[in-house]
Short mmCIF file of C-alpha atoms in Angstrom, two decimals:
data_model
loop_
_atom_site.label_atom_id
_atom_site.label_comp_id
_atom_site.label_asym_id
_atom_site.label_seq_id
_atom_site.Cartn_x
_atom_site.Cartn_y
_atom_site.Cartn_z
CA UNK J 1 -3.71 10.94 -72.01
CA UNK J 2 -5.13 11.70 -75.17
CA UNK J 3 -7.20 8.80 -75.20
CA UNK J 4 -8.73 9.38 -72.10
CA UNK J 5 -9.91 12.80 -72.79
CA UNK J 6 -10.96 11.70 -76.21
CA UNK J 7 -13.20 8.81 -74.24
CA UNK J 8 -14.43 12.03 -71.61
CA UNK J 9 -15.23 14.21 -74.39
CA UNK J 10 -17.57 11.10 -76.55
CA UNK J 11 -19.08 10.10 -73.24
CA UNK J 12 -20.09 13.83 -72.32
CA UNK J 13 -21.03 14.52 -76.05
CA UNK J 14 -23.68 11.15 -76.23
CA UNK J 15 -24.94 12.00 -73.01
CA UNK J 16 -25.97 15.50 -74.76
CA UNK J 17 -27.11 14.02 -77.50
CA UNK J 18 -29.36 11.63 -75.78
CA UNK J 19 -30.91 13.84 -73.15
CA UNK J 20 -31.92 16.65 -76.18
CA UNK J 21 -33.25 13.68 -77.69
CA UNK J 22 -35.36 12.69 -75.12
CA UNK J 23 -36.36 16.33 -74.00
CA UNK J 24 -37.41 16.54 -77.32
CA UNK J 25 -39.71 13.70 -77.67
CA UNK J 26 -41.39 14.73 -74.06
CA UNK J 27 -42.29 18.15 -75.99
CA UNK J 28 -42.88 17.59 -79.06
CA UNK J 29 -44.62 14.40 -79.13
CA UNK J 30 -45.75 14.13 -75.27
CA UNK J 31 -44.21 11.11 -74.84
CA UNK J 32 -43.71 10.17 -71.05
CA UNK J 33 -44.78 13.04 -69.94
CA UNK J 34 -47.86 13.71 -67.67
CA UNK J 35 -48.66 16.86 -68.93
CA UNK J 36 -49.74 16.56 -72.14
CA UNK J 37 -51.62 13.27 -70.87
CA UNK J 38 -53.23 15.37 -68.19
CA UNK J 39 -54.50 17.98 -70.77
CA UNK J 40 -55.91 15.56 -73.02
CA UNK J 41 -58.11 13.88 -70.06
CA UNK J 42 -59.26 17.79 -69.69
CA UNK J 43 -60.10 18.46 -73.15
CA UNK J 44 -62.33 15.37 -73.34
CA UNK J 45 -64.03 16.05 -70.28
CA UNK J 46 -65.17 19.65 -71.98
CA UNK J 47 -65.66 18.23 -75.07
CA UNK J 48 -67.96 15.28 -73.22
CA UNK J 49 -71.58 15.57 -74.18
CA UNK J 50 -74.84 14.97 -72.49
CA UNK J 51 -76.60 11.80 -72.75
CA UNK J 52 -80.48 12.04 -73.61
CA UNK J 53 -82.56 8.80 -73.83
CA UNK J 54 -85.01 8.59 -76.29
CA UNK J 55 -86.89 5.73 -73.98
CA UNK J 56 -88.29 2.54 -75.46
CA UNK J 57 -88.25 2.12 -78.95
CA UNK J 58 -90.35 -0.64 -80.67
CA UNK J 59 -89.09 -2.21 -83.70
CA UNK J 60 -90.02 -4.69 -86.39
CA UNK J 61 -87.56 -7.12 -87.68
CA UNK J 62 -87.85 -7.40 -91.02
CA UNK J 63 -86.23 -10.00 -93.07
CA UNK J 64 -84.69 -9.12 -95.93
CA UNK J 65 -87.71 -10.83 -98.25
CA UNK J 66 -89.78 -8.34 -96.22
CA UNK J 67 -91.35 -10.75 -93.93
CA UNK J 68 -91.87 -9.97 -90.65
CA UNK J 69 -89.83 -11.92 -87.98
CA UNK J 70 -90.83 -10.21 -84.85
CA UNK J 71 -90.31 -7.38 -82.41
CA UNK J 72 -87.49 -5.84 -80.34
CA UNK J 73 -87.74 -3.30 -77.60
CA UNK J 74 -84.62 -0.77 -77.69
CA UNK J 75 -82.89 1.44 -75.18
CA UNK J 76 -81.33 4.46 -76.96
CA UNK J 77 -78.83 7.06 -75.65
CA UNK J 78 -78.12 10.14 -77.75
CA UNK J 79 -74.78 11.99 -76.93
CA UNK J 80 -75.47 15.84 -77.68
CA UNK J 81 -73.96 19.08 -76.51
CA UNK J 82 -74.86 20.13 -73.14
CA UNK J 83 -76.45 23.39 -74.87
CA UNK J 84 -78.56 21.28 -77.42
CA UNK J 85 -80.03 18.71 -74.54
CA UNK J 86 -83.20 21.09 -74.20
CA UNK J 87 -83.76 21.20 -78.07
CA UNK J 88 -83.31 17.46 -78.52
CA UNK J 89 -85.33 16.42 -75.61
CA UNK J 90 -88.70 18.84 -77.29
CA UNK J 91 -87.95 16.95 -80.81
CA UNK J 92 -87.92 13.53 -79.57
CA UNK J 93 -91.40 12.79 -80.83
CA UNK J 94 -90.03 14.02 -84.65
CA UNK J 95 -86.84 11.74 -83.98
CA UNK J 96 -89.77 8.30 -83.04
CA UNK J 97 -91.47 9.63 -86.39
CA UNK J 98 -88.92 8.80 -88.67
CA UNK J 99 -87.47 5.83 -86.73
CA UNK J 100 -90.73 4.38 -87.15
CA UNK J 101 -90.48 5.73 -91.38
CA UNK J 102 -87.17 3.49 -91.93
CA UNK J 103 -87.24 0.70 -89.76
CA UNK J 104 -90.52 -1.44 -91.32
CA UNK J 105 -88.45 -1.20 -94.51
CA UNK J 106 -85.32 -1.88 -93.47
CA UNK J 107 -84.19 -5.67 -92.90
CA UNK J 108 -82.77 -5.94 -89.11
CA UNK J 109 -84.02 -9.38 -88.92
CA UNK J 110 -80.96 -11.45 -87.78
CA UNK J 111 -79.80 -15.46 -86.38
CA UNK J 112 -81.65 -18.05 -87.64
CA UNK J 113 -85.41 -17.80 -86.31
CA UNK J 114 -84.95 -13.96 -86.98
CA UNK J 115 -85.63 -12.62 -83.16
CA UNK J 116 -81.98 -11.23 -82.96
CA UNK J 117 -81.59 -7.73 -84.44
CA UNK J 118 -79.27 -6.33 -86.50
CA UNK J 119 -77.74 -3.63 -83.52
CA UNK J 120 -75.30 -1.87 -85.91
CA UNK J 121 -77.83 -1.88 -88.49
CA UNK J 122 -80.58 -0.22 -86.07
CA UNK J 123 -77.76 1.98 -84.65
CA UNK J 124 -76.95 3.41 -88.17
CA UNK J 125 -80.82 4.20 -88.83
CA UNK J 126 -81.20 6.23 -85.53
CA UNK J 127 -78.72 7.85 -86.90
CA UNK J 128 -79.88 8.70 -89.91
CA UNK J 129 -83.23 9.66 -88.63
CA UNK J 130 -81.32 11.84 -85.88
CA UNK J 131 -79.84 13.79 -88.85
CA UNK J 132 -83.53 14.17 -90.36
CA UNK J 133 -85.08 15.38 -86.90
CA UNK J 134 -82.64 17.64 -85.26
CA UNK J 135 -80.54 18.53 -88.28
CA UNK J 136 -76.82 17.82 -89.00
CA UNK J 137 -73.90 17.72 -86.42
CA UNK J 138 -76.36 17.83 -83.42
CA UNK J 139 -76.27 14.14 -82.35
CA UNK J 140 -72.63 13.29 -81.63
CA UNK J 141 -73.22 9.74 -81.20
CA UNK J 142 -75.84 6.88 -80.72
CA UNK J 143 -75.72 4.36 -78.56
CA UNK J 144 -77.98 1.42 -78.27
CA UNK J 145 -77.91 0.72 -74.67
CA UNK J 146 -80.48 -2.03 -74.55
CA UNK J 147 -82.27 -5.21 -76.96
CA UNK J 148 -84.98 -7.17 -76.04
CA UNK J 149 -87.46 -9.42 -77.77
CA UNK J 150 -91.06 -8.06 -77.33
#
């Protein structure tokens, strides 16, 4: 008899034990539950930005010697705030500007005849130049969207 309710009592205790532990985890750490999942998807779509193309871009690829391999055309998306769409889309011409400044210097020549370029590279510079035109923390991301030989 005392064996049995021994057994009752451990079975009733781990059962405890194991069901805190796994409430826990679904509030604490959001594991398995929907919730927290659902309120993540929400908080991205506020946080999303809006998309403003910069148009063609023309660029020379430049080996690293200097010489001159060829030309791309580029597609370029800029994620900004919603609020800051208006401001980037007036200082596009300033954002061309110093593209055009960095890229005849910088090599973006790539593959072996030097027509394929360097789209991390070029990503990084538009960057860079975003930071010079608009100032800091205004472009969220770049995204080179399209590369073609001209």
């Amino acid at each position: 008899m005392k064996k049995m309710l021994f057994l009752i009592v451990a079975l009733i205790a781990g059962l405890g034990a194991g069901g805190g532990t796994a409430y826990a985890m679904v509030k604490m750490l959001g594991i398995g539950g929907g919730a927290p999942q659902q309120e993540a998807k929400k908080e991205e779509k506020e946080e999303a930005g809006k998309f403003v193309p910069t148009g063609k871009v023309l660029v020379p690829l430049v080996f690293a010697d200097g010489r001159l391999a060829g030309y791309a055309s580029m597609d370029v998306q800029l994620e900004v705030e919603e609020a800051k769409a208006e401001f980037v889309t007036q200082r596009m011409p300033l954002l061309l500007h110093a593209i055009n400044m960095r890229t005849y210097r910088t090599p973006m020549a790539a593959g072996p005849d030097g027509m394929l370029p360097d789209l991390e590279g070029f990503r990084k510079l538009v960057d860079a130049s975003a930071t010079e035109a608009f100032g800091p923390k205004i472009v969220r991301k770049v995204a080179v969207t399209g590369a073609n030989p001209a």
